[in-house]
Tab-separated table of C-alpha atoms in Angstrom:
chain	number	residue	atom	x	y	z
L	1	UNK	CA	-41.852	225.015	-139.293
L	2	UNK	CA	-40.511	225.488	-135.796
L	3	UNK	CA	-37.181	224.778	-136.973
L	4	UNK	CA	-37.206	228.344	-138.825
L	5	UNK	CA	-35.494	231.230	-137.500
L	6	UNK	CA	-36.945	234.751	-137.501
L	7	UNK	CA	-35.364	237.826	-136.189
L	8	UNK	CA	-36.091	239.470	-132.659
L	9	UNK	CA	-36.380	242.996	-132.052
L	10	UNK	CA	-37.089	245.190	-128.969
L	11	UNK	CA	-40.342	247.553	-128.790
L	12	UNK	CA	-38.644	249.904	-130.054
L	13	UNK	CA	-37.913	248.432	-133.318
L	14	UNK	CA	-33.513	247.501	-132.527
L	15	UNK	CA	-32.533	243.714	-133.429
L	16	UNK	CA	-31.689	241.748	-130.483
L	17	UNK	CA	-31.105	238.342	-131.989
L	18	UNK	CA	-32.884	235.133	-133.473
L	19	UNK	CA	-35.685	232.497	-132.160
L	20	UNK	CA	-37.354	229.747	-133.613
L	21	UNK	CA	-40.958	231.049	-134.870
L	22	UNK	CA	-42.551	228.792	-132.275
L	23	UNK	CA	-40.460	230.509	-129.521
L	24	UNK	CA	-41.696	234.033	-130.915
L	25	UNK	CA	-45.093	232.739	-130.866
L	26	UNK	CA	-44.881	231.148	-127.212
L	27	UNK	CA	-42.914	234.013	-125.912
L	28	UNK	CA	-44.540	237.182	-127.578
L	29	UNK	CA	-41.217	238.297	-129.084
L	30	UNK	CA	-41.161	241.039	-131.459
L	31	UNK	CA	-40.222	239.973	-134.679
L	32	UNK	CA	-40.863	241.032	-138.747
L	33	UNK	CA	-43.594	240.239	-141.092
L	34	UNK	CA	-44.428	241.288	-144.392
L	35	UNK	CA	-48.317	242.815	-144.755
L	36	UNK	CA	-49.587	243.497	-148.366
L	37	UNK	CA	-52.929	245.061	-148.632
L	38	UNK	CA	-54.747	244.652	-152.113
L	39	UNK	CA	-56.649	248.013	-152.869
L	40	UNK	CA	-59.229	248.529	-155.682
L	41	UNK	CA	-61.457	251.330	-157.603
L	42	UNK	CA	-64.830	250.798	-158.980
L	43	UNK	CA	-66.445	253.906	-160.630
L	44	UNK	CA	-65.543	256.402	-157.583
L	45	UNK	CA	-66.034	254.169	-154.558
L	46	UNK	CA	-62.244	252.389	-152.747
L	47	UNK	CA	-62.568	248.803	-151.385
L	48	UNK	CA	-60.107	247.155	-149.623
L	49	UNK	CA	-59.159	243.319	-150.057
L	50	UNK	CA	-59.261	240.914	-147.385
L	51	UNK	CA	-57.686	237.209	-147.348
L	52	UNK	CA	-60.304	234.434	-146.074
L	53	UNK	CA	-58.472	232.714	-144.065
L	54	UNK	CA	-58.898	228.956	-144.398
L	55	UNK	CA	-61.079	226.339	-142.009
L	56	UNK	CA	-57.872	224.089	-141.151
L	57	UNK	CA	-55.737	227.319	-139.940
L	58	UNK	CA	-54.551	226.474	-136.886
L	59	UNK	CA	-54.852	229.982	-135.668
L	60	UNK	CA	-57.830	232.580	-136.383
L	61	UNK	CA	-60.106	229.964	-139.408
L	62	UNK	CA	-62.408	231.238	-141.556
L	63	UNK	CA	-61.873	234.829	-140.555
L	64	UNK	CA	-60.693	237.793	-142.537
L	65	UNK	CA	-57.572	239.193	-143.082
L	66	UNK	CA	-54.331	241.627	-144.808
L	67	UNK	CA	-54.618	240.177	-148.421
L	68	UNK	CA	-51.259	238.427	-148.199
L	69	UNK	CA	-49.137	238.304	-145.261
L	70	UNK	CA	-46.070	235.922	-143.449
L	71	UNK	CA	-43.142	236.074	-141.662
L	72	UNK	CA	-39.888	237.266	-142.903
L	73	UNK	CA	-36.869	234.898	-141.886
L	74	UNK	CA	-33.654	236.043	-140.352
L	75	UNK	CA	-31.633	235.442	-143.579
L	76	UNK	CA	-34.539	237.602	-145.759
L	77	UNK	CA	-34.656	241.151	-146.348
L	78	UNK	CA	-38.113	242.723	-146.424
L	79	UNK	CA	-38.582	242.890	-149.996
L	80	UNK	CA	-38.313	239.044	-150.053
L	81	UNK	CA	-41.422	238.910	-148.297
L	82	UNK	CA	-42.945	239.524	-151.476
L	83	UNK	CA	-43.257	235.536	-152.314
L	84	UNK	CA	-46.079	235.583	-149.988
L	85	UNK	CA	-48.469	237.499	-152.598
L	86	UNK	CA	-47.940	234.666	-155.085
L	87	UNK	CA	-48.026	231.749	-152.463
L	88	UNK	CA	-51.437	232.445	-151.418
L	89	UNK	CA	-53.263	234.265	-153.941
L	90	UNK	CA	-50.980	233.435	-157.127
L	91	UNK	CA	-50.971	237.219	-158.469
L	92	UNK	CA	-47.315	237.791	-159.680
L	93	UNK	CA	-46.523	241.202	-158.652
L	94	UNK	CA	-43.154	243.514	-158.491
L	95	UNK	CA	-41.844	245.281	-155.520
L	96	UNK	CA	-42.012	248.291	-157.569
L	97	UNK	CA	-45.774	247.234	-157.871
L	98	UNK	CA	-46.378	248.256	-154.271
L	99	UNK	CA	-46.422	251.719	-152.431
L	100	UNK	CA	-44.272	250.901	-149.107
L	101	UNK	CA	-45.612	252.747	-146.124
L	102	UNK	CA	-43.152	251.510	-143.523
L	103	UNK	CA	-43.169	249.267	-140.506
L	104	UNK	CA	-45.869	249.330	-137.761
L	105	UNK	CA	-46.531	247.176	-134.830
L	106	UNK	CA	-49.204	244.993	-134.522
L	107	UNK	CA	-50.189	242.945	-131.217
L	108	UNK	CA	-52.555	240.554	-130.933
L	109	UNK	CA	-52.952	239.048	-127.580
L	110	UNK	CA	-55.566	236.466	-127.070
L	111	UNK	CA	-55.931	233.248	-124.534
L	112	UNK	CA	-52.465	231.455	-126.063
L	113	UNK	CA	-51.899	233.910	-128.605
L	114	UNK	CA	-49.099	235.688	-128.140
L	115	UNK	CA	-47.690	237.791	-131.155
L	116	UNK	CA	-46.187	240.699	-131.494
L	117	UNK	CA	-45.288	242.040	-135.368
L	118	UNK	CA	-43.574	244.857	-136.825
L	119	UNK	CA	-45.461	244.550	-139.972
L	120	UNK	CA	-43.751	246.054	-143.434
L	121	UNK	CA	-46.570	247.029	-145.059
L	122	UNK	CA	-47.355	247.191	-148.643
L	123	UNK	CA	-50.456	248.785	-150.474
L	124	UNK	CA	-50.804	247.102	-153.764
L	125	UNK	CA	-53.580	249.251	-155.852
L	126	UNK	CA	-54.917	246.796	-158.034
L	127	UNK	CA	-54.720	247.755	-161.858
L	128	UNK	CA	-57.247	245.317	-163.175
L	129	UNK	CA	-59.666	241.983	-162.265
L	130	UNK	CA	-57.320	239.944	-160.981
L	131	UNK	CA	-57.038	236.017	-161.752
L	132	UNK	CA	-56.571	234.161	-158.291
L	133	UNK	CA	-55.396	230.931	-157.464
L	134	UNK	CA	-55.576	230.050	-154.021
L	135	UNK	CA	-52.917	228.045	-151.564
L	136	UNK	CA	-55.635	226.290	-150.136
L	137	UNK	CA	-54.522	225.009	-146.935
L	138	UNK	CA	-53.944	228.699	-146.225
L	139	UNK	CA	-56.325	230.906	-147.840
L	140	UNK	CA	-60.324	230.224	-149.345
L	141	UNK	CA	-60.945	233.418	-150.954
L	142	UNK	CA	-60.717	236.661	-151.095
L	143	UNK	CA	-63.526	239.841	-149.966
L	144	UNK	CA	-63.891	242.885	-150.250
L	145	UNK	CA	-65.512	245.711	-148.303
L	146	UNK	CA	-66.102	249.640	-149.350
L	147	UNK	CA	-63.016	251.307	-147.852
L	148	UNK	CA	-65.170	253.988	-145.876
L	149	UNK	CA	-67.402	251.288	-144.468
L	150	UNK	CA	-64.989	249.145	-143.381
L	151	UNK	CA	-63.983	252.223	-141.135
L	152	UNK	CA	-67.032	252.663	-139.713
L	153	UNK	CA	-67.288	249.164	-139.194
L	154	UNK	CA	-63.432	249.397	-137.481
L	155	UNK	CA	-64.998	251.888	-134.891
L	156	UNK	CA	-68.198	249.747	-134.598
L	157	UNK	CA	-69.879	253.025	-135.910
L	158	UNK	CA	-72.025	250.576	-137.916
L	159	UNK	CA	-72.277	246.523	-137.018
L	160	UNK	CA	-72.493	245.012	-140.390
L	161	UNK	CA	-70.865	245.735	-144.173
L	162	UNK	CA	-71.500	244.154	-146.928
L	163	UNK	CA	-68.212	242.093	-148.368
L	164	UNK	CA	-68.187	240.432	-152.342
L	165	UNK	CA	-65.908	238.357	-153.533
L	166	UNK	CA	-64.940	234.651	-154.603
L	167	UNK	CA	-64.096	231.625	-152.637
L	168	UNK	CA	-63.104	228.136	-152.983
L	169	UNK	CA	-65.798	225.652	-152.759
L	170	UNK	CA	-65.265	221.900	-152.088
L	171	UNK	CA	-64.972	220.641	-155.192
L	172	UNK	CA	-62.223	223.253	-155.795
L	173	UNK	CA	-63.517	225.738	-157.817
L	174	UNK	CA	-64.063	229.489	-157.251
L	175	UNK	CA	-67.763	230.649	-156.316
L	176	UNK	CA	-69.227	234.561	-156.223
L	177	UNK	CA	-70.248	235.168	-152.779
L	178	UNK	CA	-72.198	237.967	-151.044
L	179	UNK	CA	-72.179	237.996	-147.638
L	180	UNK	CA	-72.957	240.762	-144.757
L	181	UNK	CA	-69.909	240.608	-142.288
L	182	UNK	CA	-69.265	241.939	-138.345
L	183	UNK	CA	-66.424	243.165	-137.205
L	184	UNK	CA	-65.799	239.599	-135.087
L	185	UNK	CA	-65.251	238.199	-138.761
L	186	UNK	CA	-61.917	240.145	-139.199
L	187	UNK	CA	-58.976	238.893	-137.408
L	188	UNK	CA	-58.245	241.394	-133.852
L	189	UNK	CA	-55.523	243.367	-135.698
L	190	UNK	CA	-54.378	246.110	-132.580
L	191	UNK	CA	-56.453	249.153	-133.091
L	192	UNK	CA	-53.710	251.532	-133.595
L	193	UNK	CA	-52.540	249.041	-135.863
L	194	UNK	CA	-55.591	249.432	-138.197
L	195	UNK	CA	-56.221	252.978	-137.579
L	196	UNK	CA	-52.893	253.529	-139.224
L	197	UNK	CA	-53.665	251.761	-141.962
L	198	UNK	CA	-56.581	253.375	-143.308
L	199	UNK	CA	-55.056	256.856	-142.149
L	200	UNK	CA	-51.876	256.023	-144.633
L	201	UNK	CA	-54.420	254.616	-147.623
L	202	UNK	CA	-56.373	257.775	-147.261
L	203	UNK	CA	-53.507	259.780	-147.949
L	204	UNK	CA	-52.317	257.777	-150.844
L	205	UNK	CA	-55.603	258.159	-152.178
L	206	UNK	CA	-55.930	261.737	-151.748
């Protein structure tokens, strides 16, 4: 809602005030989000979860992204950003569920696109296959992509992966998919952005 006030920070991470989320979107201002990336083991091999974002998004449809993610409002801490998890994907986690890794900034600049995140993010190492039920308008499934090919997909080392997972069909109801992706399916997280994303994971999972 444009009515809903985030907080504003410098580059450099100091509050500076409040502005509606469509001023921090027109403007480019700095402000907080919470990212929580879903992380899973099968026999010896790490994949990492990716959100489908869903065809009516008004920004960025039908590409993938952070497993659950959204703004944190000026009268939330960062922990509260924790309701997005269950929101979109309906797993009820904990706080203590997640590994915090701190807050890093994330641009993405594009034609009218203007925004500019520090991202608290959250690595949530999945325990077990995991029920989902989707918040449609926002999400149509989740993938998932071999950590250390997603990497080399990152650096365009390789073009294509291989991504599994389920997503919502229209009459509702979750489907097995296979698909080979690009690196123009992901959403344009900043590069230094990702690169410190899979640098922290690989030295959680060390």
């Amino acid at each position: 809602m444009d009515s809903e006030l985030l907080k504003v920070f410098d580059r450099n991470g100091a509050h500076i005030g409040t502005a509606t989320r469509a001023e921090v979107h027109s403007k480019g201002l700095w402000h907080e989000t919470f990212h929580c990336w879903f992380v899973s083991k099968e026999k010896n091999n790490y994949f990492l979860h990716f959100q489908l974002r869903s065809a009516g998004k008004k920004d960025y449809p039908n590409l993938l992204d952070i497993s659950a993610a959204g703004h944190i409002n000026a009268a939330e801490s960062v922990v509260d950003g924790i309701r997005e998890v269950y929101e979109e994907l309906g797993v009820d986690v904990a706080i203590e569920d997640l590994i915090y890794i701190g807050s890093i900034r994330d641009e993405i600049i594009q034609d009218a696109i203007l925004d500019r995140e520090w991202g608290h993010v959250f690595f949530y190492m999945i325990p077990s296959e995991l029920q989902y039920t989707f918040q449609v308008e926002e999400v149509a499934g989740i993938m998932k992509v071999e950590l250390d090919l997603f990497e080399q997909l990152w650096l365009e080392k390789i073009d294509h992966v291989c991504a599994t997972g389920i997503v919502v069909a229209e009459n509702l109801k979750q489907v097995e998919v296979e698909r080979l992706v690009c690196k123009g399916d992901f959403l344009p997280h900043n590069h230094a952005y990702m690169s410190s994303i899979l640098k922290e994971l690989k030295r959680i999972l060390e």
